[in-house]
Amino acid sequence: MDRHIPFDRLHNFRDLGGYPTPDGRHRIRPGRLYRADSLGKLTEDTPDWDRFLSLGIGTVIDLRHGWEVEKRGRIPAHPSFTYHNLGIEHRPYDQAALTPDVDPGPYLAERYMEVAEDGTKEIRAALELIAEAAESDTALVFHCASGKDRTGQFAALVLSLLGIPEPTIVEDFSLTELATPALLTAWRTRNGGRTPTWPAWGHAPAPVMRLFLAALDARYGSVDAYVAGALGMDAARLSKTLRAHLLEPVPKTSPTLTYRKAIPAEASVLVRLRDTAALWQLARGIDQWKPGEKDEAHFRARMADGEVWLAHSGGHLAGAWELWWDDPAAWGPRAPDAGYIHRLMTTPHTAPPGTGRRMLAEAESRIAAEGRPYARLDCLASNPRLRAYYEAAGYTVVGEQPAKDGGPGNPYAVTLLEKRLR
């Protein structure tokens, strides 16, 4: 399931539901807490407006400056929700005009710390509104302009108070990367076709959020200590309220997985799924996939030369994989005795538990149905975590390819794994 809710004019509207607590027993309730780019882009009597109203949102928090609201507009008034403009940033700056040498990690983390210290009154008021909405069982959305910096920083505070672990907070921040192309296009349209001089504009690299959280911890000790010390709130009580009303037990049962071959028109879905999985990895320090490495042409080519499969659960996308019938780049010339599994990927946090293993078994059954006795795959030699996952699924390491040529870029070393099928 894609966290981004599709709108025509909004590009970064997301549901925070589904993120799990560290013990895996609870998750944020879906449909209760949203983050977004500027809702001032909504207009009445449009499909976007109808889609927004259908979410049942009762509270809108606009984190932008007052002058931004006057210049670019606010969400239209409606009796179904209350609107609050709480500009948490007191020292505005122009990211688009920054020079290319500015490192986004330290620079943005420092700006976020300024916001955390300047905007205490507004941040406190916004947290109080979230607590009120939670207690009244009302859905809420908070937003800024692009839904990245102020929104990302505020989301990090809320997620932390809900007990969501730091890697997931970093991942949530970096998901703006999926919206970056659309945000850039909109910026160019507003600015006569120009391109921002800062290459990092619109991007949300994971180190930004890591550095901000580290700086907050270094100065205050923790997010809770910041809420108590800088905001003057009862952090324990606030956290207890939010968890009581915004968390729910993780469902013990899930709909059965169903499988079907992907079609060329679904190549964009596969690109998005892979990029989402790549951001999940990067947020956890796993250096294997990068967003943007595989485009739609790649997946269409794999459908033409082999097979690409989708897994669904309850009508939602749960994962996908590629099935090749030869793989000379990793395995060299071979007799047609195996199927080669590539890009096994699941939707983070929303796929049912065990989805990866079940997709692997489905791929193996497809290989066996072709009369081929082996399932083969590879993983980066520098990724022992993934190697252990496949070994636990019955695969055996049978060698290494020190210089696999996977396409554009430098060759890389992979571990080769094989499983004899019954």
Short mmCIF file of C-alpha atoms in Angstrom, two decimals, residues 68-338:
data_model
loop_
_atom_site.label_atom_id
_atom_site.label_comp_id
_atom_site.label_asym_id
_atom_site.label_seq_id
_atom_site.Cartn_x
_atom_site.Cartn_y
_atom_site.Cartn_z
CA GLU A 68 2.95 32.40 2.84
CA VAL A 69 -0.73 31.89 3.57
CA GLU A 70 -1.53 35.38 2.24
CA LYS A 71 0.60 34.91 -0.88
CA ARG A 72 -0.24 31.32 -1.80
CA GLY A 73 -3.61 30.85 -0.13
CA ARG A 74 -5.02 28.52 2.51
CA ILE A 75 -7.37 25.59 2.35
CA PRO A 76 -10.97 26.69 1.66
CA ALA A 77 -13.11 26.95 4.78
CA HIS A 78 -15.59 24.15 5.42
CA PRO A 79 -17.82 23.29 8.37
CA SER A 80 -16.34 19.80 8.64
CA PHE A 81 -12.98 20.99 9.98
CA THR A 82 -11.25 23.74 11.95
CA TYR A 83 -8.22 25.53 10.51
CA HIS A 84 -5.21 26.69 12.53
CA ASN A 85 -2.24 28.65 11.16
CA LEU A 86 0.76 28.02 13.43
CA GLY A 87 3.92 29.24 11.73
CA ILE A 88 6.64 27.32 13.54
CA GLU A 89 9.53 28.76 11.50
CA HIS A 90 10.62 32.25 12.60
CA ARG A 91 13.75 32.69 10.46
CA PRO A 92 12.76 32.14 6.83
CA TYR A 93 15.41 31.16 4.27
CA ASP A 94 15.42 30.49 0.53
CA GLN A 95 16.51 26.92 -0.14
CA ALA A 96 16.15 27.23 -3.91
CA ALA A 97 18.78 30.01 -4.01
CA LEU A 98 21.47 28.12 -2.07
CA THR A 99 24.70 27.28 -3.87
CA PRO A 100 25.53 23.71 -4.90
CA ASP A 101 28.32 23.40 -2.33
CA VAL A 102 25.89 23.53 0.63
CA ASP A 103 25.62 20.07 2.22
CA PRO A 104 21.91 19.45 2.92
CA GLY A 105 22.56 17.27 5.98
CA PRO A 106 24.24 19.75 8.35
CA TYR A 107 22.55 22.78 6.80
CA LEU A 108 18.96 21.60 7.15
CA ALA A 109 19.55 19.98 10.54
CA GLU A 110 20.75 23.36 11.81
CA ARG A 111 17.65 25.07 10.36
CA TYR A 112 15.44 22.49 12.05
CA MET A 113 17.11 23.20 15.39
CA GLU A 114 16.38 26.90 14.89
CA VAL A 115 12.74 26.03 14.35
CA ALA A 116 12.71 23.79 17.42
CA GLU A 117 13.98 26.67 19.57
CA ASP A 118 12.22 29.63 17.93
CA GLY A 119 8.81 28.06 17.39
CA THR A 120 8.18 26.63 20.85
CA LYS A 121 4.87 28.44 21.30
CA GLU A 122 3.50 27.26 17.97
CA ILE A 123 4.87 23.72 18.27
CA ARG A 124 3.29 23.41 21.71
CA ALA A 125 -0.06 24.62 20.36
CA ALA A 126 0.15 22.15 17.45
CA LEU A 127 0.87 19.24 19.81
CA GLU A 128 -2.05 20.26 21.99
CA LEU A 129 -4.31 20.19 18.93
CA ILE A 130 -3.10 16.71 18.05
CA ALA A 131 -3.85 15.53 21.58
CA GLU A 132 -7.34 17.09 21.41
CA ALA A 133 -8.05 15.48 18.05
CA ALA A 134 -6.81 12.13 19.33
CA GLU A 135 -9.03 12.26 22.40
CA SER A 136 -12.06 13.25 20.32
CA ASP A 137 -11.38 10.51 17.74
CA THR A 138 -10.97 13.12 14.99
CA ALA A 139 -8.64 12.81 12.02
CA LEU A 140 -6.02 15.56 11.65
CA VAL A 141 -3.61 16.79 8.97
CA PHE A 142 -0.62 19.09 9.33
CA HIS A 143 1.22 20.66 6.42
CA CYS A 144 3.66 23.31 5.25
CA ALA A 145 4.59 24.22 1.66
CA SER A 146 6.28 21.11 0.26
CA GLY A 147 5.45 18.83 3.18
CA LYS A 148 9.14 18.18 3.77
CA ASP A 149 10.98 20.40 6.26
CA ARG A 150 8.57 21.91 8.79
CA THR A 151 6.13 19.07 8.26
CA GLY A 152 8.92 16.49 8.46
CA GLN A 153 10.34 17.98 11.62
CA PHE A 154 6.94 18.13 13.31
CA ALA A 155 6.14 14.59 12.18
CA ALA A 156 9.37 13.41 13.80
CA LEU A 157 8.29 14.88 17.15
CA VAL A 158 4.84 13.29 16.96
CA LEU A 159 6.16 9.90 15.86
CA SER A 160 8.74 9.94 18.63
CA LEU A 161 6.06 10.69 21.25
CA LEU A 162 4.11 7.73 19.85
CA GLY A 163 7.11 5.47 20.46
CA ILE A 164 7.99 4.93 16.79
CA PRO A 165 11.70 4.00 16.47
CA GLU A 166 14.22 6.37 14.92
CA PRO A 167 14.88 4.36 11.71
CA THR A 168 11.17 4.53 10.89
CA ILE A 169 11.10 8.27 11.65
CA VAL A 170 14.04 8.73 9.27
CA GLU A 171 12.28 6.60 6.67
CA ASP A 172 9.09 8.64 6.98
CA PHE A 173 11.08 11.83 6.42
CA SER A 174 12.85 10.42 3.36
CA LEU A 175 9.60 9.32 1.67
CA THR A 176 9.31 12.87 0.35
CA GLU A 177 11.85 11.66 -2.23
CA LEU A 178 8.96 9.92 -3.99
CA ALA A 179 7.30 13.32 -4.44
CA THR A 180 10.45 15.27 -5.35
CA PRO A 181 10.01 15.13 -9.17
CA ALA A 182 6.47 16.51 -8.92
CA LEU A 183 7.51 19.16 -6.40
CA LEU A 184 10.33 20.28 -8.71
CA THR A 185 8.00 20.46 -11.68
CA ALA A 186 5.58 22.61 -9.71
CA TRP A 187 8.43 24.91 -8.57
CA ARG A 188 9.61 25.38 -12.16
CA THR A 189 6.07 26.17 -13.26
CA ARG A 190 5.78 28.86 -10.58
CA ASN A 191 9.18 30.30 -11.46
CA GLY A 192 9.10 30.68 -15.22
CA GLY A 193 10.75 27.37 -16.02
CA ARG A 194 13.89 28.03 -13.96
CA THR A 195 15.59 25.31 -11.92
CA PRO A 196 16.64 25.83 -8.27
CA THR A 197 20.35 26.58 -7.98
CA TRP A 198 20.54 24.19 -5.01
CA PRO A 199 20.56 20.58 -6.30
CA ALA A 200 19.19 19.37 -2.95
CA TRP A 201 15.99 21.44 -3.23
CA GLY A 202 12.94 19.22 -2.74
CA HIS A 203 15.02 16.25 -1.60
CA ALA A 204 14.85 14.63 1.82
CA PRO A 205 18.05 12.63 2.39
CA ALA A 206 18.06 10.43 5.47
CA PRO A 207 21.14 12.10 7.06
CA VAL A 208 19.16 15.34 7.51
CA MET A 209 16.74 13.76 9.97
CA ARG A 210 19.45 11.69 11.68
CA LEU A 211 21.50 14.83 12.31
CA PHE A 212 18.48 16.77 13.57
CA LEU A 213 17.47 14.05 16.03
CA ALA A 214 21.08 13.71 17.18
CA ALA A 215 21.32 17.48 17.73
CA LEU A 216 18.04 17.49 19.65
CA ASP A 217 19.31 14.65 21.85
CA ALA A 218 22.65 16.36 22.39
CA ARG A 219 21.01 19.60 23.50
CA TYR A 220 18.02 18.28 25.46
CA GLY A 221 18.66 14.60 26.08
CA SER A 222 15.65 13.27 24.14
CA VAL A 223 12.51 14.36 22.34
CA ASP A 224 10.56 13.91 25.59
CA ALA A 225 13.06 16.13 27.40
CA TYR A 226 12.70 18.76 24.66
CA VAL A 227 8.91 18.66 24.97
CA ALA A 228 9.15 19.02 28.75
CA GLY A 229 12.00 21.53 28.94
CA ALA A 230 11.62 23.72 25.86
CA LEU A 231 7.86 23.46 25.35
CA GLY A 232 6.90 23.32 29.02
CA MET A 233 4.53 20.39 28.49
CA ASP A 234 3.96 17.24 30.52
CA ALA A 235 5.72 14.96 28.05
CA ALA A 236 4.77 11.72 29.80
CA ARG A 237 1.10 12.67 29.90
CA LEU A 238 1.12 13.84 26.29
CA SER A 239 2.80 10.65 25.12
CA LYS A 240 0.33 8.53 27.10
CA THR A 241 -2.63 10.38 25.58
CA LEU A 242 -1.34 10.04 22.04
CA ARG A 243 -0.54 6.36 22.44
CA ALA A 244 -3.88 5.58 24.04
CA HIS A 245 -5.87 7.09 21.17
CA LEU A 246 -3.64 6.83 18.10
CA LEU A 247 -2.19 3.34 18.50
CA GLU A 248 -3.97 0.05 17.94
CA PRO A 249 -2.98 -3.62 18.19
CA VAL A 250 -1.42 -5.02 15.06
CA PRO A 251 -4.03 -7.32 13.42
CA LYS A 252 -3.32 -10.98 14.12
CA THR A 253 -4.69 -12.14 10.79
CA SER A 254 -4.23 -10.82 7.27
CA PRO A 255 -6.00 -11.47 3.97
CA THR A 256 -4.56 -14.29 1.90
CA LEU A 257 -1.91 -13.24 -0.60
CA THR A 258 -2.86 -13.48 -4.25
CA TYR A 259 -0.40 -13.45 -7.13
CA ARG A 260 -0.49 -12.44 -10.78
CA LYS A 261 1.89 -11.38 -13.52
CA ALA A 262 2.49 -7.68 -13.89
CA ILE A 263 1.65 -5.96 -17.16
CA PRO A 264 3.64 -3.16 -18.85
CA ALA A 265 1.16 -0.51 -17.72
CA GLU A 266 2.13 -1.32 -14.11
CA ALA A 267 5.82 -0.51 -14.59
CA SER A 268 5.38 2.80 -12.74
CA VAL A 269 3.92 0.94 -9.74
CA LEU A 270 6.99 -1.29 -9.66
CA VAL A 271 9.36 1.69 -9.85
CA ARG A 272 7.58 3.29 -6.91
CA LEU A 273 7.63 0.05 -4.90
CA ARG A 274 11.35 -0.41 -5.48
CA ASP A 275 12.14 3.21 -4.59
CA THR A 276 10.07 2.86 -1.41
CA ALA A 277 11.98 -0.28 -0.47
CA ALA A 278 15.26 1.50 -1.22
CA LEU A 279 14.35 4.34 1.16
CA TRP A 280 13.45 1.77 3.84
CA GLN A 281 16.92 0.25 3.44
CA LEU A 282 18.79 3.56 3.49
CA ALA A 283 16.97 4.66 6.65
CA ARG A 284 18.41 1.59 8.34
CA GLY A 285 21.94 1.94 7.04
CA ILE A 286 21.60 -0.83 4.45
CA ASP A 287 23.59 0.21 1.40
CA GLN A 288 22.07 -1.95 -1.34
CA TRP A 289 19.43 -0.12 -3.37
CA LYS A 290 19.15 3.57 -4.26
CA PRO A 291 16.00 5.38 -5.41
CA GLY A 292 15.92 6.02 -9.14
CA GLU A 293 18.23 3.17 -10.14
CA LYS A 294 15.53 1.24 -12.02
CA ASP A 295 13.09 3.01 -14.30
CA GLU A 296 9.91 1.89 -16.03
CA ALA A 297 11.90 0.69 -19.06
CA HIS A 298 13.76 -1.77 -16.82
CA PHE A 299 10.59 -3.44 -15.60
CA ARG A 300 9.02 -3.53 -19.05
CA ALA A 301 12.18 -5.21 -20.35
CA ARG A 302 12.03 -7.79 -17.56
CA MET A 303 8.42 -8.55 -18.45
CA ALA A 304 9.47 -9.08 -22.08
CA ASP A 305 12.51 -11.25 -21.29
CA GLY A 306 11.18 -13.07 -18.23
CA GLU A 307 8.40 -12.57 -15.71
CA VAL A 308 7.49 -9.97 -13.10
CA TRP A 309 4.98 -10.94 -10.42
CA LEU A 310 2.81 -8.89 -8.06
CA ALA A 311 1.45 -9.97 -4.69
CA HIS A 312 -1.73 -8.41 -3.28
CA SER A 313 -3.34 -8.63 0.14
CA GLY A 314 -6.91 -7.47 0.62
CA GLY A 315 -6.80 -5.49 -2.61
CA HIS A 316 -3.57 -3.68 -1.68
CA LEU A 317 -0.15 -4.23 -3.22
CA ALA A 318 2.00 -6.23 -0.81
CA GLY A 319 5.10 -6.95 -2.87
CA ALA A 320 6.67 -8.03 -6.14
CA TRP A 321 9.57 -9.94 -7.64
CA GLU A 322 11.27 -10.62 -10.95
CA LEU A 323 11.81 -14.12 -12.32
CA TRP A 324 14.55 -14.60 -14.90
CA TRP A 325 15.30 -17.75 -16.86
CA ASP A 326 19.01 -17.03 -17.16
CA ASP A 327 21.46 -14.69 -15.45
CA PRO A 328 24.86 -14.72 -17.15
CA ALA A 329 26.02 -11.50 -15.45
CA ALA A 330 26.09 -13.21 -12.06
CA TRP A 331 26.16 -16.92 -12.83
CA GLY A 332 27.80 -17.12 -16.26
CA PRO A 333 26.61 -19.46 -19.03
CA ARG A 334 24.42 -22.20 -17.57
CA ALA A 335 22.19 -25.02 -18.72
CA PRO A 336 18.44 -24.19 -18.43
CA ASP A 337 18.17 -25.84 -15.02
CA ALA A 338 17.10 -22.91 -12.82
#
